[in-house]
Short mmCIF file of C-alpha atoms and ligand atoms in Angstrom, two decimals:
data_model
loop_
_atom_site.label_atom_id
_atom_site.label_comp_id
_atom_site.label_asym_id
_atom_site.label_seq_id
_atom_site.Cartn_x
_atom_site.Cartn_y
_atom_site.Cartn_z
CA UNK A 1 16.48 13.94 -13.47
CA UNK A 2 13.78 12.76 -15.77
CA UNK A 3 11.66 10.39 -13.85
CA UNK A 4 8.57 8.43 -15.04
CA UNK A 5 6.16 7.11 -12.30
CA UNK A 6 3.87 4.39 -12.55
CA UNK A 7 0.09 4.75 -11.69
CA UNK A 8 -3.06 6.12 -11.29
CA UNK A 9 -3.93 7.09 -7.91
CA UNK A 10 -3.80 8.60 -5.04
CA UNK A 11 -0.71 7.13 -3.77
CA UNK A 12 0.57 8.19 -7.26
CA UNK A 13 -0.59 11.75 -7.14
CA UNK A 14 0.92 12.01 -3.60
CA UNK A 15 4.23 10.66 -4.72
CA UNK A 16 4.22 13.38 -8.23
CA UNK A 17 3.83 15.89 -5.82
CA UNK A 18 6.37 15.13 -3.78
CA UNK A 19 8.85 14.38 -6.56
CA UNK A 20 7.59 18.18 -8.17
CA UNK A 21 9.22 19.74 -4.97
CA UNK A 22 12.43 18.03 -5.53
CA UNK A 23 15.58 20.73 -6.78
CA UNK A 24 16.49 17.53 -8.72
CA UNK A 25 13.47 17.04 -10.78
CA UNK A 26 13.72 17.62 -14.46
CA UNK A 27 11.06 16.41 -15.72
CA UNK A 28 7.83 14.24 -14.24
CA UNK A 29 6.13 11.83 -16.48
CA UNK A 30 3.26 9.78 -14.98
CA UNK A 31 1.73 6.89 -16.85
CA UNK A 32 -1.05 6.78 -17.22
CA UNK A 33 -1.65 9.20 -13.89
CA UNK A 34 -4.77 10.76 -13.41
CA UNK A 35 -6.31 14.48 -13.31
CA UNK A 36 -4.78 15.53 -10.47
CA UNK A 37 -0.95 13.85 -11.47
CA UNK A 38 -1.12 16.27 -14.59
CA UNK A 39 -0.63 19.28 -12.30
CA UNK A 40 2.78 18.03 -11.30
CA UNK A 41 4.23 16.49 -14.48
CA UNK A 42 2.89 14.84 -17.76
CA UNK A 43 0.37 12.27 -18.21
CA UNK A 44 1.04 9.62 -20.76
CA UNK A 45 -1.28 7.33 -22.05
CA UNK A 46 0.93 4.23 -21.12
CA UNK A 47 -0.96 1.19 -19.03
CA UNK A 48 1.27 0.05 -16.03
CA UNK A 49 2.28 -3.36 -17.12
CA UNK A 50 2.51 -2.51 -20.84
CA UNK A 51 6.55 -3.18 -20.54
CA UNK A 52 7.17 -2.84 -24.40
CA UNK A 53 5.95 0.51 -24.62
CA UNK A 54 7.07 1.75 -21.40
CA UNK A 55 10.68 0.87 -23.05
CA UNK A 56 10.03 2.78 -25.65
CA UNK A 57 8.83 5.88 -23.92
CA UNK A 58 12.01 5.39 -21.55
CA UNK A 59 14.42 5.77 -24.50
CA UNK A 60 12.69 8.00 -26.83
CA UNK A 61 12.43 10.91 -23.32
CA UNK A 62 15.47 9.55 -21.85
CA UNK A 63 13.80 8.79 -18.52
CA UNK A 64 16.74 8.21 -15.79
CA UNK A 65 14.47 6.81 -13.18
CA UNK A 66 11.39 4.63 -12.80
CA UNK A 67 8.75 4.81 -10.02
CA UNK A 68 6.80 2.19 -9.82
CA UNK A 69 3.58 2.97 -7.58
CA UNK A 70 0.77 -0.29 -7.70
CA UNK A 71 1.76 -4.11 -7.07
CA UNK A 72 0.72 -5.14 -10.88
CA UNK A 73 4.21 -4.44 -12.68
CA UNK A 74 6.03 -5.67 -10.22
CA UNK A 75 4.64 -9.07 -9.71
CA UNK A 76 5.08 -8.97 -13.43
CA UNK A 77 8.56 -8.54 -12.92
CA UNK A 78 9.27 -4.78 -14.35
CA UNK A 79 12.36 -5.43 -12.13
CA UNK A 80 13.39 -7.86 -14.25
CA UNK A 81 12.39 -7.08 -17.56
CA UNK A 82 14.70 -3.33 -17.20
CA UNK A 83 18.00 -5.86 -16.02
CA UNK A 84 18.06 -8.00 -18.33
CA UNK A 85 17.59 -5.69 -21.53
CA UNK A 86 20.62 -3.83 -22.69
CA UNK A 87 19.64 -0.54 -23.18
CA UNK A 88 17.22 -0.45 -19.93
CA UNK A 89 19.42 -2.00 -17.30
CA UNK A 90 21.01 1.37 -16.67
CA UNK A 91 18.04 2.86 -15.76
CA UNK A 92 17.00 2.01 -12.16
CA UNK A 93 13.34 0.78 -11.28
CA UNK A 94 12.19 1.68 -8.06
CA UNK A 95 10.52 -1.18 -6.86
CA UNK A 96 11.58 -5.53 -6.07
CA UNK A 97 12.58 -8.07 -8.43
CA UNK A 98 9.71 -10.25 -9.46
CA UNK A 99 10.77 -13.19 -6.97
CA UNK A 100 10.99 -10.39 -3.92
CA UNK A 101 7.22 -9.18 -5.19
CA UNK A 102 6.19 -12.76 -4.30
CA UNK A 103 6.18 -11.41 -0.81
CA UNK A 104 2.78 -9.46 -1.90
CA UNK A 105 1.96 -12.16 -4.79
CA UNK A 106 1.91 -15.13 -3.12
CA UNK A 107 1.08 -15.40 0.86
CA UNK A 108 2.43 -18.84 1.05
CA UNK A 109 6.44 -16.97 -0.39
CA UNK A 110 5.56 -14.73 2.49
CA UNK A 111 4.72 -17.00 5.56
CA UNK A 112 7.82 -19.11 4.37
CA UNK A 113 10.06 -16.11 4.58
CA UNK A 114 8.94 -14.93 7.72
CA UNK A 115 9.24 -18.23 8.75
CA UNK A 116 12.75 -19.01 7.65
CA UNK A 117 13.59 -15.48 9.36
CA UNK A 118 11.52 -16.24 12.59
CA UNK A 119 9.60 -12.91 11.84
CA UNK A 120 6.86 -12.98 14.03
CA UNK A 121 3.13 -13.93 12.24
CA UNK A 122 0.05 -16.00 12.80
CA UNK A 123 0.66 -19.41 12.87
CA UNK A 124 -0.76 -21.31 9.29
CA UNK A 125 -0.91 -24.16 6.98
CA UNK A 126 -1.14 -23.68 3.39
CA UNK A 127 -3.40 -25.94 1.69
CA UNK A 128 -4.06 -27.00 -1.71
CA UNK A 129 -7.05 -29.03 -3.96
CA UNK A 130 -5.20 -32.06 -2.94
CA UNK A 131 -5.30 -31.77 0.40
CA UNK A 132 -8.59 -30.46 1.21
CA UNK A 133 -8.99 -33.28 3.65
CA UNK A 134 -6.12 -32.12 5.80
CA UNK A 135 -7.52 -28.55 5.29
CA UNK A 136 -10.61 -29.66 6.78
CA UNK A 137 -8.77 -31.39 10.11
CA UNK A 138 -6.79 -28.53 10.35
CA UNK A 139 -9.71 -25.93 10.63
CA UNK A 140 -11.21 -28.85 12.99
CA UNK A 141 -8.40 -27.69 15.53
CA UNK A 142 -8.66 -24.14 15.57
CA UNK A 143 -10.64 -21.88 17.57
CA UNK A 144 -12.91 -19.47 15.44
CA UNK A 145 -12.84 -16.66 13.89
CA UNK A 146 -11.30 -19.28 11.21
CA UNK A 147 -9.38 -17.00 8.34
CA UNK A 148 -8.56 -17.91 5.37
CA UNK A 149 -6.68 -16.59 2.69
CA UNK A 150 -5.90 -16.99 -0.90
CA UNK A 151 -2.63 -17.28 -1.86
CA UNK A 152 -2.34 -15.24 -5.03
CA UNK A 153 -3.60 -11.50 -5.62
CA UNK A 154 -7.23 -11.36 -5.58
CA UNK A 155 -8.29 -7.82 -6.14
CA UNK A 156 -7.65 -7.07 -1.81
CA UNK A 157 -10.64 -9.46 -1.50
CA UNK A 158 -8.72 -12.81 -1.04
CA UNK A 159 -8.98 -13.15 2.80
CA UNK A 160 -12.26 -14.53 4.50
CA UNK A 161 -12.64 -14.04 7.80
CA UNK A 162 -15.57 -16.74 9.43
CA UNK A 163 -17.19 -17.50 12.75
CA UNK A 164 -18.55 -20.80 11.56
CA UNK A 165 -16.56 -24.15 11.08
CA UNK A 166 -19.19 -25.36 8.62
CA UNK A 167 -18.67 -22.29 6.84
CA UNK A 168 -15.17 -21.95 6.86
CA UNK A 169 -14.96 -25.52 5.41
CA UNK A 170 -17.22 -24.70 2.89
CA UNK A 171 -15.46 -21.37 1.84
CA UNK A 172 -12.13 -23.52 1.93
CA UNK A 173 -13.86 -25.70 -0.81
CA UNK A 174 -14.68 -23.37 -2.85
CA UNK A 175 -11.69 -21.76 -2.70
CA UNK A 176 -9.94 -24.73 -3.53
CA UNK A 177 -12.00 -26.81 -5.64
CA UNK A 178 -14.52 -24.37 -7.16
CA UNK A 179 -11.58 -21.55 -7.60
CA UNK A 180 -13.58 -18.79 -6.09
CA UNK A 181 -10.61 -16.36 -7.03
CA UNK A 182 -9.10 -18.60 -9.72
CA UNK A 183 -5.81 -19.19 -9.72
CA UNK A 184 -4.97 -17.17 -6.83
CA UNK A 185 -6.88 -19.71 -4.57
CA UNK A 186 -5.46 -22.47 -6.01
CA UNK A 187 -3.64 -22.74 -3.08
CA UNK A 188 -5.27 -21.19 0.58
CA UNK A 189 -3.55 -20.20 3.66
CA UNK A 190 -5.12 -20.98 7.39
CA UNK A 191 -4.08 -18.63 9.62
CA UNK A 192 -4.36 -18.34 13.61
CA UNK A 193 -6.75 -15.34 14.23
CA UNK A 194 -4.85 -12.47 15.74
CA UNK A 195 -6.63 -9.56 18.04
CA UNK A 196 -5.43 -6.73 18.16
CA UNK A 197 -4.67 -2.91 16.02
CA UNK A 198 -3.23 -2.58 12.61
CA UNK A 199 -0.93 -0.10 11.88
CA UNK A 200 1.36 0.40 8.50
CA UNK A 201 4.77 0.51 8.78
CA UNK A 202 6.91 1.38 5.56
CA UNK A 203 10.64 1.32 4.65
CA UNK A 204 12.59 2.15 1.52
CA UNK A 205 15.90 -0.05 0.93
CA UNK A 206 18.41 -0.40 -1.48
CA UNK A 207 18.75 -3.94 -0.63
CA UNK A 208 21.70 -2.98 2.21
CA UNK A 209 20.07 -0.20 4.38
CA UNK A 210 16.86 1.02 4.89
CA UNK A 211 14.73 4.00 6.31
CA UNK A 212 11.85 3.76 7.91
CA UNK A 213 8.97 6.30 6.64
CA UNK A 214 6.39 7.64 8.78
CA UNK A 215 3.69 4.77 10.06
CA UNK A 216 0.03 5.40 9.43
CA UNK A 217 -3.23 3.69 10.37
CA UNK A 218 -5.58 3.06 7.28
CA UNK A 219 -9.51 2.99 7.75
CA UNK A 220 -9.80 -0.10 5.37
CA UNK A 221 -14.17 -0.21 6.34
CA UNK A 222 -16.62 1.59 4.06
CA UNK A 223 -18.80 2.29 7.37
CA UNK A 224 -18.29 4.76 10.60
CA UNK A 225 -17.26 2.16 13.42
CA UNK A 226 -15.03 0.12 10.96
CA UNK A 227 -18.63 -1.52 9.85
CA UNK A 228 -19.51 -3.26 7.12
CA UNK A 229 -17.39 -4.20 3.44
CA UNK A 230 -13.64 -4.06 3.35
CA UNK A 231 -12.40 -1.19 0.62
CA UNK A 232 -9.17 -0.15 -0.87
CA UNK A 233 -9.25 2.21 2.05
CA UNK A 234 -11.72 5.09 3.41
CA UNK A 235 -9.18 7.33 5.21
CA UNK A 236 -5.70 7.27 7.05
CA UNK A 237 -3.82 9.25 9.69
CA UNK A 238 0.03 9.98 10.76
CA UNK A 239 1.26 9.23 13.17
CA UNK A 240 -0.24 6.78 14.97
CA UNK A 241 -0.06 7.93 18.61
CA UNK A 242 0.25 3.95 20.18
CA UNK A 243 3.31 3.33 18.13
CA UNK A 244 5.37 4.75 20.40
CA UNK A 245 9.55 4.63 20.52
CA UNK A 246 8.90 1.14 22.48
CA UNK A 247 6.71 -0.43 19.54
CA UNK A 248 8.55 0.81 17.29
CA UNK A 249 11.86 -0.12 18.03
CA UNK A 250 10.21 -3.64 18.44
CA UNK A 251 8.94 -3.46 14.75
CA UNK A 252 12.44 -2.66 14.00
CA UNK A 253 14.38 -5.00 15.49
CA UNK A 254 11.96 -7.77 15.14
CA UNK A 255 10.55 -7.27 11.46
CA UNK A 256 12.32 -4.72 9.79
CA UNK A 257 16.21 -5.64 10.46
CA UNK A 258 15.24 -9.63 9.85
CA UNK A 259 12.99 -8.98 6.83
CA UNK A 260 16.14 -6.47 4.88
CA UNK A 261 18.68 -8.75 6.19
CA UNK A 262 16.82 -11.93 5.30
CA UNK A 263 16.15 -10.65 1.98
CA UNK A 264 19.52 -10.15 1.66
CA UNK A 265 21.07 -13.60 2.68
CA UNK A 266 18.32 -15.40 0.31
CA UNK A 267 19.86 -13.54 -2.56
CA UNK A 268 16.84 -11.85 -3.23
CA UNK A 269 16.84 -8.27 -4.98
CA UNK A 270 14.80 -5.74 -3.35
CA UNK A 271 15.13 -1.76 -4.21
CA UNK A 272 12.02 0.13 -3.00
CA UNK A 273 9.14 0.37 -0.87
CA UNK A 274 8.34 -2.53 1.82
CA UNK A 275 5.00 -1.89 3.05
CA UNK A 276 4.47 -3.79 6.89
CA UNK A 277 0.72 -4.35 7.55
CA UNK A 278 1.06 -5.17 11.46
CA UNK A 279 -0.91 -5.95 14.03
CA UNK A 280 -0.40 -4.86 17.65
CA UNK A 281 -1.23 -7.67 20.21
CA UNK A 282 -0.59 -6.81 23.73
CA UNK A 283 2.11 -4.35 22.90
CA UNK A 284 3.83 -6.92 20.35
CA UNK A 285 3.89 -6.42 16.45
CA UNK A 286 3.27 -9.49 13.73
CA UNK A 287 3.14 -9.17 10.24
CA UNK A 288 -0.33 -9.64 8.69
CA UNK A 289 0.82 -8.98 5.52
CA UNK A 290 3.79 -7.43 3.09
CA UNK A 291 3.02 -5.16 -0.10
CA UNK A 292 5.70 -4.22 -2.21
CA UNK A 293 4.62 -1.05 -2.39
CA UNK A 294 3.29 1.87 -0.46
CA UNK A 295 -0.10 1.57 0.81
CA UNK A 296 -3.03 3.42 -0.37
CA UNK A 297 -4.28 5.85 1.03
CA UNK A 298 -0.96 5.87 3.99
CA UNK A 299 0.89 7.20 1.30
CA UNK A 300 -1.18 10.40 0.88
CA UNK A 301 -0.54 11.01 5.03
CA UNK A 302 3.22 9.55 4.70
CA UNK A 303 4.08 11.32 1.53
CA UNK A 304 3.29 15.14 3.47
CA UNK A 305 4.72 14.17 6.77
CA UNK A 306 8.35 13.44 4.94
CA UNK A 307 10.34 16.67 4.62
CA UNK A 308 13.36 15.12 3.23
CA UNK A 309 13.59 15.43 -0.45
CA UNK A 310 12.09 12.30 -2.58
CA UNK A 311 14.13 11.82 -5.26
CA UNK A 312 17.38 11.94 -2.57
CA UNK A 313 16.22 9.33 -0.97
CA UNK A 314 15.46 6.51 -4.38
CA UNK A 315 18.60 7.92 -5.67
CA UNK A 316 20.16 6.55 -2.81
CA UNK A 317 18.01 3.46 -3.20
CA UNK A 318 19.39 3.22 -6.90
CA UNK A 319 23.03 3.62 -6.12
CA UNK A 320 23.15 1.73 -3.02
CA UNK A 321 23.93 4.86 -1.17
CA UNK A 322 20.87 4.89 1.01
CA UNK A 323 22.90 4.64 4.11
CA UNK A 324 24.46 7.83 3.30
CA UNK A 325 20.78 9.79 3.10
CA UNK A 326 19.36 11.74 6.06
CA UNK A 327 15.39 11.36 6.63
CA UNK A 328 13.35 14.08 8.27
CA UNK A 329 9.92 13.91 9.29
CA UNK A 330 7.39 16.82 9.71
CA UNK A 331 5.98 17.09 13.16
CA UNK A 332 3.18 18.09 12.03
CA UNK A 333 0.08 15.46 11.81
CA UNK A 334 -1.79 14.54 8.82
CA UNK A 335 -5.21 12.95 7.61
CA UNK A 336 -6.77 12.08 5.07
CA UNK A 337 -10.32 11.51 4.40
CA UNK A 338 -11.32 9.60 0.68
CA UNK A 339 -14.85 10.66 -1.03
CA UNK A 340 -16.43 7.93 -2.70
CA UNK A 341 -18.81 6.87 -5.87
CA UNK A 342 -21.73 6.11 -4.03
CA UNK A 343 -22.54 2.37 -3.88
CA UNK A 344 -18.32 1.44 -4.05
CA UNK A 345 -17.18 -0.96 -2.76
CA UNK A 346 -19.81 -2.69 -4.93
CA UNK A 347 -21.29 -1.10 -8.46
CA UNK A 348 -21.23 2.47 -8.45
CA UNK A 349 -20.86 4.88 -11.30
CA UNK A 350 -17.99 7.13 -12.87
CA UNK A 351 -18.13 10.21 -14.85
CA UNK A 352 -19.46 12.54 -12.55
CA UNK A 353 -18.55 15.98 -12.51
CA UNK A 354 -16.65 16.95 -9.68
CA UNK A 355 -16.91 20.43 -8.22
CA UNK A 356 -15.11 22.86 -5.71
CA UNK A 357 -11.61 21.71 -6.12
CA UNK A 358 -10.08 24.96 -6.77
CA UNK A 359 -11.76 26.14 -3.61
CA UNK A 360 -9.50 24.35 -1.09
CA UNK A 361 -7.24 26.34 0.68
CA UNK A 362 -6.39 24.43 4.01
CA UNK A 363 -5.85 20.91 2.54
CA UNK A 364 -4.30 19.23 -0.33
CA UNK A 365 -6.77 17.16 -2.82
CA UNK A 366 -4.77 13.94 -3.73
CA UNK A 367 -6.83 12.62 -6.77
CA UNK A 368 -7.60 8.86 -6.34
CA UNK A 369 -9.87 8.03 -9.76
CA UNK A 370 -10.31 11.29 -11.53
CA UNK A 371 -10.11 11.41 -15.62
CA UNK A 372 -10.36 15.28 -16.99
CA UNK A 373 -12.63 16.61 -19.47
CA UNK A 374 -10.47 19.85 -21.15
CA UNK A 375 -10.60 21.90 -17.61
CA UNK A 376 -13.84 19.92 -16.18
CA UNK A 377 -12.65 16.83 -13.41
CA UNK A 378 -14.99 14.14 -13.98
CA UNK A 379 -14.90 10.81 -11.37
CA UNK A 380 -13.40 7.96 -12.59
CA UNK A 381 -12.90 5.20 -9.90
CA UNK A 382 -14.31 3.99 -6.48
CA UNK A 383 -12.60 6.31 -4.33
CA UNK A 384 -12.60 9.49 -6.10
CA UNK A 385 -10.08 12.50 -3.84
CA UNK A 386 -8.49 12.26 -1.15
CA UNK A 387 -8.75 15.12 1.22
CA UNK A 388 -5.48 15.45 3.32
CA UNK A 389 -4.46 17.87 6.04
CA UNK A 390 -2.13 18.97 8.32
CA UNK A 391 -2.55 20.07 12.08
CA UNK A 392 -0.64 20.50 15.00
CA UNK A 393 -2.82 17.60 16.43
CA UNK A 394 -4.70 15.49 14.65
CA UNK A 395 -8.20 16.65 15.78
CA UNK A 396 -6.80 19.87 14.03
CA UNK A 397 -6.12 17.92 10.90
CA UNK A 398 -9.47 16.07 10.37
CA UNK A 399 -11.59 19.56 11.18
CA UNK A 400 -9.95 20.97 8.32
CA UNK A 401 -10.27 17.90 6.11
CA UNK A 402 -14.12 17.91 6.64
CA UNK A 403 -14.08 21.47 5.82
CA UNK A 404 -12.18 21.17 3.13
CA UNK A 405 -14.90 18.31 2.08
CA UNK A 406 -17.86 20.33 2.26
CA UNK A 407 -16.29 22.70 -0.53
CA UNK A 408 -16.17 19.45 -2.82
CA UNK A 409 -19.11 17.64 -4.82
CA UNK A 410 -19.79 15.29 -7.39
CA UNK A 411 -23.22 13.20 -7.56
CA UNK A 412 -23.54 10.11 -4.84
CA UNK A 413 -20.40 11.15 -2.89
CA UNK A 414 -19.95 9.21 -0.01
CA UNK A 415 -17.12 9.77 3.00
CA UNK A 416 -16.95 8.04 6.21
CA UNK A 417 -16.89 11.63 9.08
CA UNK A 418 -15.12 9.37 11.97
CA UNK A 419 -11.80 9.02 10.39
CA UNK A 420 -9.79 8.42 13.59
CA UNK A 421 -12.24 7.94 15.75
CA UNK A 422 -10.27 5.23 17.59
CA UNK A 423 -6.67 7.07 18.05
CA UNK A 424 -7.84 10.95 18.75
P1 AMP B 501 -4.63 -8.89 4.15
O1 AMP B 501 -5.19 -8.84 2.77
O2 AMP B 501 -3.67 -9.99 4.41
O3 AMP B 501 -4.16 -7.53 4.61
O4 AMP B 501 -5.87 -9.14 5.10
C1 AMP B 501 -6.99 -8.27 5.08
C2 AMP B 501 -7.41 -7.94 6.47
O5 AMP B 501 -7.81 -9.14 7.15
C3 AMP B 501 -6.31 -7.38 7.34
O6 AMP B 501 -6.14 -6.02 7.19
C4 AMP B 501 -6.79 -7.75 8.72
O7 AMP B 501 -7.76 -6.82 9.17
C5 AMP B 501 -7.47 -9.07 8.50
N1 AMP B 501 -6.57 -10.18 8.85
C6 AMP B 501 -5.70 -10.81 8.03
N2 AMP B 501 -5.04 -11.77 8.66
C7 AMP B 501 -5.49 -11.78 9.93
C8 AMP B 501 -5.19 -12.56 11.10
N3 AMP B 501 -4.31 -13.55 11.08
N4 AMP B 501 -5.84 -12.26 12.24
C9 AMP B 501 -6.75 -11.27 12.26
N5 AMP B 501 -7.08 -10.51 11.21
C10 AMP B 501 -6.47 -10.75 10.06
N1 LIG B 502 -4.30 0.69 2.34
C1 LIG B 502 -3.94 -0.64 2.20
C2 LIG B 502 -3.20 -0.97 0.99
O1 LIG B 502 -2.73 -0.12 0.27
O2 LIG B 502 -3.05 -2.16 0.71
#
């Protein structure tokens, strides 16, 4: 097969090199990928949501498949825009229609859904410039932490979290009347504060079945103790040792089955990756949030610790004959650990040579922003590599991860050294 995969980063470069070992791979082209996707395939100069010329590519190399890694083309609709050309709709997109991408897109879509589908979630009201007033009364009787969320995509920094009525009023304002993140606060969703530990649960479906992919926990904190700014994500592990055959079967039965089924009976298309974000509360999942993709960086944990064969499995997904596919996990554990531009999550700088990669023996470097020079790797994002590694336990994993690390450098690199710290 002759695949082309959407993205740039580390969930991209995990998912080219687990398409590379498939016996049915023809040919890998990654657009626009980075320097570490170019080791498993092509890179083409093709931006994600650039839908004209990603038709054109797909004719012109006779690409049978797309992969479609980030959230972007599909809440554009990529889905969409493939069915309803002629010479496209043959070719299956991995990934939801734009309407089931409105589970990501929109949080308001999402709390209906799971709603309509008694999916368990926090408890909310969705609020809009009109009625700020009622927004106001409604944060009036809740019990802090207030949190409060915009309802479009926001760049993973649309949810506040506040201790402080006043404040959470006056963030709700702004939201909504001052458009702090635009359009996608245009409308704002109050949510019931939940305690508890994430975890992220994913599934591929072919809009009948499903299978359920390893579950990871993502370090989504730029500081040791899960201190300070939230970030695309700092590190994550597999599996996570409290979601046990109990939880788990819970998470099926109580999100998974009604989220594929209910899907289903709204007439909604979905063919790809469901991402869960849960939370565990006293031994009972809710749904914090759905992406409609794989998480970053779960996927470079999730991605190693599948042993069934890729591009099996979204065939199945793109001939409804997922039901049919078996799915094997490694026992084995895996980390990951990300190095960072120094000063990201806020301004930090790119272009920075990055050394020792072809040193690393024990772990596999999953490039997250990397751009290449000829044969030099030179930084080109936030989080820069991601360091992931097998062990027979987990403590195994992360030793080698760190060791791994040491090998690798590049000017201001940052890494948090307690990846795990909480589930060793
Ligand atoms: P989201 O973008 O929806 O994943 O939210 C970002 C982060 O905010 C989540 O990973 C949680 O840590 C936190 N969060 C979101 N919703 C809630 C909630 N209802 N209760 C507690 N924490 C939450
Ligand atoms: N790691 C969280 C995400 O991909 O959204």
């Amino acid at each position: 097969m002759r695949v082309l995969l959407l993205g740039s980063g580390g969930r991209e470069h995990a998912i080219a090199w687990k398409l590379a070992k498939s016996s049915q791979l023809e040919h890998l082209f990654i657009a626009p990928g980075n320097a570490g996707t170019r080791l498993h395939g092509t890179n083409v100069p093709i931006q994600t949501t650039d839908f004209e010329a990603i038709k054109a590519f797909v004719l012109a190399e006779s690409v049978n498949m797309v992969v479609v890694g980030p959230e972007d083309p599909l809440v554009k609709g990529i889905q969409d825009f493939f069915l309803a050309d002629p010479e496209l709709k043959s070719v299956p997109v991995i990934g939801p229609s734009k309407e089931a991408a409105q589970l990501e897109g929109s949080k308001d879509f999402a709390k209906i859904f799971m709603m309509r589908h008694n999916i368990p979630t926090a408890k909310y009201a969705t609020f809009t410039k009109d009625t700020l007033d009622k927004g106001y009364a409604f944060l009036e009787n809740m019990k802090a932490p207030y949190v409060l969320k915009a309802d479009g995509l926001a760049a993973g920094k649309g949810v506040l979290i506040i201790n402080d009525l006043k404040e959470a009023k006056a963030e709700l304002k702004a939201m909504l009347a001052d458009a702090k993140f635009g359009d996608a606060s245009s409308r704002v969703v109050i949510e019931q504060f939940l305690s508890g530990v994430e975890c992220s649960v994913f599934v591929i479906t072919d809009g009948d079945s499903y299978k359920i992919l390893p579950e990871a926990k993502d370090y989504k904190r730029i500081g040791e103790g899960d201190q300070g700014l939230n970030t695309g994500g700092m590190g994550a592990v597999s599996p996570v040792p409290f979601v046990d055959k109990t939880f788990m079967d819970k998470i099926e039965n109580q999100i998974i089955i009604p989220t594929v089924k209910g899907l289903k009976a709204d007439k909604i298309l979905y063919k790809g990756f469901i991402f869960f974000g849960l939370i565990n509360v006293k031994g009972e999942p809710y749904v914090i949030e759905y992406n409609c993709r794989m998480g970053d960086p779960e996927t470079e944990v999730v991605m190693p610790r599948l042993k069934s064969d890729l591009l099996d499995l979204l065939e199945g997904v793109a001939t409804n004959t997922l039901s049919e596919c078996d799915i094997q996990f490694e026992e084995r554990s895996a980390c990951t650990v990300m190095m960072v531009a120094g000063g990201y999550p806020e301004e930090y700088e790119k272009g920075k040579t990055i050394t020792g990669l072809n040193g690393i023996t024990e772990s596999l470097v999953f490039h997250a922003g990397t751009a290449s020079d000829g044969p030099v790797v030179l930084s080109n994002g936030g989080r820069v590599v991601a360091v992931t590694s097998y062990g027979k336990n987990l403590e195994i994993a992360l030793e080698r991860s760190y060791r791994s690390i040491d090998k690798i450098s590049f000017d201001g690199a940052y890494y948090r050294k307690d990846i795990g710290f909480d589930v060793r």
